[in-house]
């Protein structure tokens, strides 16, 4: 779906326009996806958000003769670290 990633573009424009500090982690998922935030916080408590990292619930790389890269797919969601957002947004 386009909506979650068009939301990422809107977030990019917001952070550029306001100069507001980027979040430690940016979560992208469908509006009908359940996310256990306590588990998320426990899992990422000791992680370094400045490291460029993108985590996706489901990756697609098929058919390999047509698609030579992986991309996140489905409502499983994606997590982008502050480092990844900095790189993506070229800050």
CSV table of N, CA, C and O in Angstrom, one decimal:
chain,number,residue,atom,x,y,z
A,1,UNK,N,0.8,-1.2,0.0
A,1,UNK,CA,0.0,0.0,0.0
A,1,UNK,C,0.9,1.2,0.0
A,1,UNK,O,1.9,1.3,0.6
A,2,UNK,N,0.4,2.3,-0.6
A,2,UNK,CA,1.1,3.5,-0.7
A,2,UNK,C,1.0,4.3,0.6
A,2,UNK,O,1.9,5.0,1.0
A,3,UNK,N,-0.1,4.2,1.3
A,3,UNK,CA,-0.4,5.1,2.5
A,3,UNK,C,0.7,5.1,3.5
A,3,UNK,O,1.1,6.2,3.9
A,4,UNK,N,1.1,4.0,4.0
A,4,UNK,CA,2.2,4.1,5.1
A,4,UNK,C,3.4,4.8,4.6
A,4,UNK,O,4.0,5.6,5.4
A,5,UNK,N,3.8,4.6,3.4
A,5,UNK,CA,5.1,5.3,2.9
A,5,UNK,C,4.8,6.7,2.5
A,5,UNK,O,5.8,7.5,2.5
A,6,UNK,N,3.6,7.0,2.1
A,6,UNK,CA,3.3,8.5,1.8
A,6,UNK,C,3.3,9.2,3.2
A,6,UNK,O,3.7,10.4,3.3
A,7,UNK,N,3.0,8.5,4.2
A,7,UNK,CA,3.1,9.0,5.6
A,7,UNK,C,4.5,9.3,6.0
A,7,UNK,O,4.8,10.3,6.6
A,8,UNK,N,5.4,8.5,5.5
A,8,UNK,CA,6.8,8.7,5.8
A,8,UNK,C,7.3,10.0,5.1
A,8,UNK,O,8.0,10.8,5.7
A,9,UNK,N,6.8,10.2,3.9
A,9,UNK,CA,7.2,11.4,3.2
A,9,UNK,C,6.6,12.6,3.9
A,9,UNK,O,7.3,13.7,4.0
A,10,UNK,N,5.4,12.5,4.4
A,10,UNK,CA,4.8,13.6,5.2
A,10,UNK,C,5.6,13.9,6.4
A,10,UNK,O,5.9,15.1,6.8
A,11,UNK,N,6.1,12.8,7.1
A,11,UNK,CA,6.9,13.0,8.3
A,11,UNK,C,8.2,13.7,7.9
A,11,UNK,O,8.7,14.6,8.7
A,12,UNK,N,8.8,13.3,6.8
A,12,UNK,CA,10.1,14.0,6.4
A,12,UNK,C,9.8,15.5,6.2
A,12,UNK,O,10.6,16.3,6.6
A,13,UNK,N,8.8,15.8,5.5
A,13,UNK,CA,8.5,17.2,5.3
A,13,UNK,C,8.2,18.0,6.7
A,13,UNK,O,8.7,19.1,6.8
A,14,UNK,N,7.6,17.3,7.6
A,14,UNK,CA,7.3,17.9,8.9
A,14,UNK,C,8.6,18.2,9.6
A,14,UNK,O,8.8,19.3,10.1
A,15,UNK,N,9.5,17.2,9.7
A,15,UNK,CA,10.8,17.4,10.4
A,15,UNK,C,11.7,18.4,9.7
A,15,UNK,O,12.4,19.1,10.4
A,16,UNK,N,11.6,18.5,8.4
A,16,UNK,CA,12.4,19.5,7.7
A,16,UNK,C,11.8,20.9,8.0
A,16,UNK,O,12.6,21.9,8.2
A,17,UNK,N,10.5,21.0,8.0
A,17,UNK,CA,9.9,22.3,8.1
A,17,UNK,C,10.0,22.8,9.6
A,17,UNK,O,10.3,24.0,9.8
A,18,UNK,N,9.8,21.9,10.5
A,18,UNK,CA,9.8,22.4,11.9
A,18,UNK,C,11.2,22.4,12.6
A,18,UNK,O,11.4,23.0,13.6
A,19,UNK,N,12.1,21.6,12.1
A,19,UNK,CA,13.4,21.4,12.7
A,19,UNK,C,13.4,20.6,14.0
A,19,UNK,O,14.3,20.5,14.7
A,20,UNK,N,12.2,20.0,14.2
A,20,UNK,CA,12.0,19.1,15.4
A,20,UNK,C,13.0,17.9,15.3
A,20,UNK,O,13.3,17.4,14.2
A,21,UNK,N,13.4,17.5,16.5
A,21,UNK,CA,14.4,16.4,16.5
A,21,UNK,C,13.7,15.1,16.1
A,21,UNK,O,12.5,14.9,16.4
A,22,UNK,N,14.4,14.3,15.4
A,22,UNK,CA,13.8,13.0,14.9
A,22,UNK,C,13.6,12.1,16.1
A,22,UNK,O,14.3,12.1,17.1
A,23,UNK,N,12.6,11.2,16.1
A,23,UNK,CA,12.4,10.2,17.1
A,23,UNK,C,13.5,9.2,17.1
A,23,UNK,O,14.1,9.0,16.1
A,24,UNK,N,13.6,8.5,18.3
A,24,UNK,CA,14.6,7.4,18.3
A,24,UNK,C,14.2,6.3,17.3
A,24,UNK,O,15.1,5.8,16.7
A,25,UNK,N,13.0,6.0,17.2
A,25,UNK,CA,12.5,5.0,16.3
A,25,UNK,C,11.2,5.5,15.7
A,25,UNK,O,10.4,6.1,16.3
A,26,UNK,N,11.0,5.2,14.4
A,26,UNK,CA,9.8,5.6,13.6
A,26,UNK,C,9.1,4.3,13.2
A,26,UNK,O,9.8,3.5,12.5
A,27,UNK,N,7.9,4.1,13.6
A,27,UNK,CA,7.2,2.9,13.3
A,27,UNK,C,6.2,3.1,12.2
A,27,UNK,O,5.4,4.1,12.2
A,28,UNK,N,6.2,2.2,11.2
A,28,UNK,CA,5.2,2.3,10.1
A,28,UNK,C,4.5,1.0,10.1
A,28,UNK,O,5.1,-0.1,9.9
A,29,UNK,N,3.2,1.1,10.2
A,29,UNK,CA,2.3,-0.1,10.1
A,29,UNK,C,0.9,0.3,9.8
A,29,UNK,O,0.6,1.4,9.9
A,30,UNK,N,0.1,-0.7,9.4
A,30,UNK,CA,-1.3,-0.4,9.0
A,30,UNK,C,-2.1,-0.1,10.3
A,30,UNK,O,-1.7,-0.4,11.4
A,31,UNK,N,-3.2,0.6,10.0
A,31,UNK,CA,-4.0,1.1,11.1
A,31,UNK,C,-4.7,-0.1,11.8
A,31,UNK,O,-5.2,0.1,12.9
A,32,UNK,N,-4.7,-1.3,11.2
A,32,UNK,CA,-5.4,-2.4,11.9
A,32,UNK,C,-4.4,-3.4,12.4
A,32,UNK,O,-4.7,-4.5,12.7
A,33,UNK,N,-3.1,-3.0,12.6
A,33,UNK,CA,-2.1,-3.9,13.1
A,33,UNK,C,-1.9,-3.6,14.6
A,33,UNK,O,-1.8,-2.5,15.0
A,34,UNK,N,-1.9,-4.7,15.4
A,34,UNK,CA,-1.7,-4.6,16.8
A,34,UNK,C,-0.2,-4.6,17.1
A,34,UNK,O,0.6,-5.4,16.5
A,35,UNK,N,0.3,-3.7,17.9
A,35,UNK,CA,1.7,-3.5,18.2
A,35,UNK,C,1.8,-3.5,19.7
A,35,UNK,O,1.2,-2.7,20.4
A,36,UNK,N,2.6,-4.4,20.3
A,36,UNK,CA,2.8,-4.5,21.7
A,36,UNK,C,3.9,-3.5,22.1
A,36,UNK,O,5.1,-3.9,21.9
A,37,UNK,N,3.6,-2.3,22.5
A,37,UNK,CA,4.6,-1.3,22.7
A,37,UNK,C,5.5,-1.6,23.9
A,37,UNK,O,6.7,-1.3,23.9
A,38,UNK,N,5.0,-2.3,24.9
A,38,UNK,CA,5.8,-2.7,26.1
A,38,UNK,C,6.9,-3.7,25.6
A,38,UNK,O,8.1,-3.5,26.0
A,39,UNK,N,6.6,-4.6,24.7
A,39,UNK,CA,7.5,-5.6,24.2
A,39,UNK,C,8.6,-4.8,23.3
A,39,UNK,O,9.8,-5.1,23.4
A,40,UNK,N,8.1,-3.9,22.5
A,40,UNK,CA,8.9,-3.1,21.7
A,40,UNK,C,10.0,-2.3,22.5
A,40,UNK,O,11.2,-2.4,22.3
A,41,UNK,N,9.5,-1.7,23.6
A,41,UNK,CA,10.4,-0.9,24.5
A,41,UNK,C,11.4,-1.8,25.2
A,41,UNK,O,12.6,-1.4,25.3
A,42,UNK,N,11.0,-3.0,25.6
A,42,UNK,CA,11.9,-3.9,26.2
A,42,UNK,C,13.0,-4.4,25.2
A,42,UNK,O,14.1,-4.4,25.6
A,43,UNK,N,12.5,-4.7,24.1
A,43,UNK,CA,13.5,-5.2,23.0
A,43,UNK,C,14.5,-4.2,22.6
A,43,UNK,O,15.7,-4.5,22.4
A,44,UNK,N,14.1,-2.9,22.5
A,44,UNK,CA,15.0,-1.9,22.0
A,44,UNK,C,15.6,-1.0,23.1
A,44,UNK,O,16.2,0.0,22.8
A,45,UNK,N,15.4,-1.4,24.4
A,45,UNK,CA,15.9,-0.6,25.5
A,45,UNK,C,17.4,-0.3,25.4
A,45,UNK,O,17.8,0.8,25.7
A,46,UNK,N,18.1,-1.3,25.1
A,46,UNK,CA,19.6,-1.2,25.0
A,46,UNK,C,20.2,-1.0,23.6
A,46,UNK,O,21.4,-0.9,23.5
A,47,UNK,N,19.3,-0.8,22.7
A,47,UNK,CA,19.8,-0.6,21.3
A,47,UNK,C,20.2,0.8,21.0
A,47,UNK,O,19.7,1.8,21.7
A,48,UNK,N,21.1,1.0,20.1
A,48,UNK,CA,21.7,2.3,19.8
A,48,UNK,C,20.9,2.8,18.6
A,48,UNK,O,21.1,2.4,17.5
A,49,UNK,N,20.0,3.8,18.8
A,49,UNK,CA,19.1,4.3,17.7
A,49,UNK,C,19.9,5.1,16.7
A,49,UNK,O,19.4,5.3,15.6
A,50,UNK,N,21.1,5.5,17.0
A,50,UNK,CA,21.9,6.3,16.0
A,50,UNK,C,22.5,5.4,14.9
A,50,UNK,O,22.9,5.9,13.9
A,51,UNK,N,22.5,4.1,15.1
A,51,UNK,CA,22.9,3.1,14.1
A,51,UNK,C,21.8,3.0,13.0
A,51,UNK,O,20.6,2.8,13.4
A,52,UNK,N,22.2,3.1,11.8
A,52,UNK,CA,21.3,3.0,10.7
A,52,UNK,C,20.7,1.5,10.6
A,52,UNK,O,21.4,0.6,10.3
A,53,UNK,N,19.4,1.4,11.0
A,53,UNK,CA,18.8,0.1,11.0
A,53,UNK,C,17.3,0.2,10.6
A,53,UNK,O,16.6,1.1,11.1
A,54,UNK,N,16.9,-0.7,9.7
A,54,UNK,CA,15.5,-0.8,9.3
A,54,UNK,C,15.1,-2.2,9.5
A,54,UNK,O,15.8,-3.1,9.0
A,55,UNK,N,14.0,-2.4,10.2
A,55,UNK,CA,13.6,-3.8,10.5
A,55,UNK,C,12.2,-3.9,9.9
A,55,UNK,O,11.3,-3.0,10.1
A,56,UNK,N,12.0,-4.9,9.1
A,56,UNK,CA,10.6,-5.1,8.5
A,56,UNK,C,10.1,-6.5,8.9
A,56,UNK,O,10.9,-7.5,9.0
A,57,UNK,N,8.8,-6.6,9.1
A,57,UNK,CA,8.2,-7.8,9.5
A,57,UNK,C,8.2,-8.9,8.4
A,57,UNK,O,8.3,-10.0,8.6
A,58,UNK,N,8.1,-8.4,7.1
A,58,UNK,CA,8.1,-9.3,6.0
A,58,UNK,C,8.8,-8.7,4.8
A,58,UNK,O,8.5,-7.6,4.5
A,59,UNK,N,9.8,-9.4,4.3
A,59,UNK,CA,10.6,-8.9,3.2
A,59,UNK,C,10.2,-9.8,1.9
A,59,UNK,O,10.1,-11.0,2.0
A,60,UNK,N,10.2,-9.1,0.8
A,60,UNK,CA,9.9,-9.8,-0.5
A,60,UNK,C,11.1,-9.6,-1.4
A,60,UNK,O,11.6,-8.6,-1.5
A,61,UNK,N,11.4,-10.7,-2.0
A,61,UNK,CA,12.5,-10.7,-3.0
A,61,UNK,C,12.2,-11.8,-4.1
A,61,UNK,O,12.9,-12.8,-4.2
A,62,UNK,N,11.1,-11.5,-4.8
A,62,UNK,CA,10.7,-12.5,-5.8
A,62,UNK,C,9.9,-11.8,-6.9
A,62,UNK,O,9.1,-10.9,-6.6
A,63,UNK,N,10.0,-12.2,-8.1
A,63,UNK,CA,10.9,-13.1,-8.7
A,63,UNK,C,12.3,-12.5,-8.8
A,63,UNK,O,12.4,-11.3,-9.3
A,64,UNK,N,13.3,-13.2,-8.5
A,64,UNK,CA,14.7,-12.7,-8.4
A,64,UNK,C,15.2,-12.2,-9.8
A,64,UNK,O,16.0,-11.2,-9.9
A,65,UNK,N,14.7,-12.8,-10.9
A,65,UNK,CA,15.2,-12.3,-12.2
A,65,UNK,C,14.6,-10.9,-12.6
A,65,UNK,O,15.1,-10.3,-13.5
A,66,UNK,N,13.6,-10.5,-11.8
A,66,UNK,CA,13.0,-9.2,-12.1
A,66,UNK,C,13.3,-8.2,-11.0
A,66,UNK,O,13.6,-7.1,-11.2
A,67,UNK,N,13.2,-8.7,-9.7
A,67,UNK,CA,13.4,-7.8,-8.6
A,67,UNK,C,14.7,-8.2,-8.0
A,67,UNK,O,14.9,-9.3,-7.4
A,68,UNK,N,15.7,-7.3,-8.1
A,68,UNK,CA,17.0,-7.6,-7.5
A,68,UNK,C,17.3,-6.8,-6.2
A,68,UNK,O,18.4,-6.4,-6.0
A,69,UNK,N,16.3,-6.7,-5.4
A,69,UNK,CA,16.4,-6.0,-4.1
A,69,UNK,C,15.2,-6.5,-3.2
A,69,UNK,O,14.2,-7.1,-3.8
A,70,UNK,N,15.3,-6.4,-2.0
A,70,UNK,CA,14.2,-6.7,-1.1
A,70,UNK,C,13.5,-5.5,-0.7
A,70,UNK,O,14.1,-4.4,-0.6
A,71,UNK,N,12.2,-5.6,-0.4
A,71,UNK,CA,11.4,-4.5,0.1
A,71,UNK,C,10.4,-5.0,1.1
A,71,UNK,O,10.0,-6.1,1.1
A,72,UNK,N,10.1,-4.1,2.1
A,72,UNK,CA,9.1,-4.5,3.1
A,72,UNK,C,7.7,-4.6,2.4
A,72,UNK,O,7.3,-3.9,1.5
A,73,UNK,N,6.9,-5.6,2.9
A,73,UNK,CA,5.6,-5.9,2.3
A,73,UNK,C,4.6,-6.2,3.4
A,73,UNK,O,4.9,-6.9,4.4
A,74,UNK,N,3.4,-5.7,3.3
A,74,UNK,CA,2.3,-6.1,4.2
A,74,UNK,C,2.2,-5.3,5.4
A,74,UNK,O,3.0,-4.4,5.7
A,75,UNK,N,1.2,-5.6,6.2
A,75,UNK,CA,0.9,-4.9,7.4
A,75,UNK,C,1.7,-5.2,8.6
A,75,UNK,O,1.4,-4.8,9.7
A,76,UNK,N,2.7,-6.1,8.4
A,76,UNK,CA,3.6,-6.4,9.5
A,76,UNK,C,4.4,-5.2,10.0
A,76,UNK,O,4.8,-5.2,11.2
A,77,UNK,N,4.6,-4.2,9.2
A,77,UNK,CA,5.2,-3.0,9.6
A,77,UNK,C,6.7,-2.9,9.4
A,77,UNK,O,7.3,-3.9,9.1
A,78,UNK,N,7.2,-1.7,9.6
A,78,UNK,CA,8.6,-1.5,9.5
A,78,UNK,C,9.0,-0.6,10.7
A,78,UNK,O,8.2,0.3,11.1
A,79,UNK,N,10.3,-0.7,11.1
A,79,UNK,CA,10.8,0.1,12.2
A,79,UNK,C,12.1,0.8,11.6
A,79,UNK,O,13.0,0.0,11.2
A,80,UNK,N,12.2,2.1,11.7
A,80,UNK,CA,13.3,2.8,11.2
A,80,UNK,C,14.0,3.5,12.4
A,80,UNK,O,13.3,4.2,13.2
A,81,UNK,N,15.3,3.3,12.6
A,81,UNK,CA,16.0,3.9,13.7
A,81,UNK,C,16.3,5.4,13.3
A,81,UNK,O,16.2,5.8,12.1
A,82,UNK,N,16.7,6.1,14.3
A,82,UNK,CA,17.0,7.5,14.1
A,82,UNK,C,18.1,7.7,13.1
A,82,UNK,O,18.1,8.6,12.2
A,83,UNK,N,19.1,6.8,13.1
A,83,UNK,CA,20.2,6.8,12.2
A,83,UNK,C,19.7,6.6,10.8
A,83,UNK,O,20.2,7.2,9.8
A,84,UNK,N,18.8,5.6,10.6
A,84,UNK,CA,18.2,5.4,9.3
A,84,UNK,C,17.4,6.6,8.8
A,84,UNK,O,17.5,6.9,7.6
A,85,UNK,N,16.6,7.2,9.7
A,85,UNK,CA,15.9,8.4,9.3
A,85,UNK,C,16.8,9.5,8.9
A,85,UNK,O,16.5,10.2,7.9
A,86,UNK,N,17.9,9.7,9.6
A,86,UNK,CA,18.9,10.7,9.2
A,86,UNK,C,19.4,10.5,7.8
A,86,UNK,O,19.5,11.4,7.0
A,87,UNK,N,19.7,9.3,7.6
A,87,UNK,CA,20.3,9.0,6.2
A,87,UNK,C,19.2,9.1,5.2
A,87,UNK,O,19.5,9.7,4.1
A,88,UNK,N,18.1,8.6,5.4
A,88,UNK,CA,17.0,8.6,4.5
A,88,UNK,C,16.5,10.1,4.2
A,88,UNK,O,16.3,10.4,3.0
A,89,UNK,N,16.5,10.9,5.2
A,89,UNK,CA,16.1,12.3,5.1
A,89,UNK,C,17.2,13.2,4.8
A,89,UNK,O,17.0,14.4,4.6
A,90,UNK,N,18.4,12.6,4.7
A,90,UNK,CA,19.7,13.4,4.4
A,90,UNK,C,19.8,14.6,5.3
A,90,UNK,O,20.0,15.7,4.9
A,91,UNK,N,19.8,14.3,6.6
A,91,UNK,CA,20.0,15.4,7.6
A,91,UNK,C,21.4,15.4,8.0
A,91,UNK,O,22.1,14.5,8.2
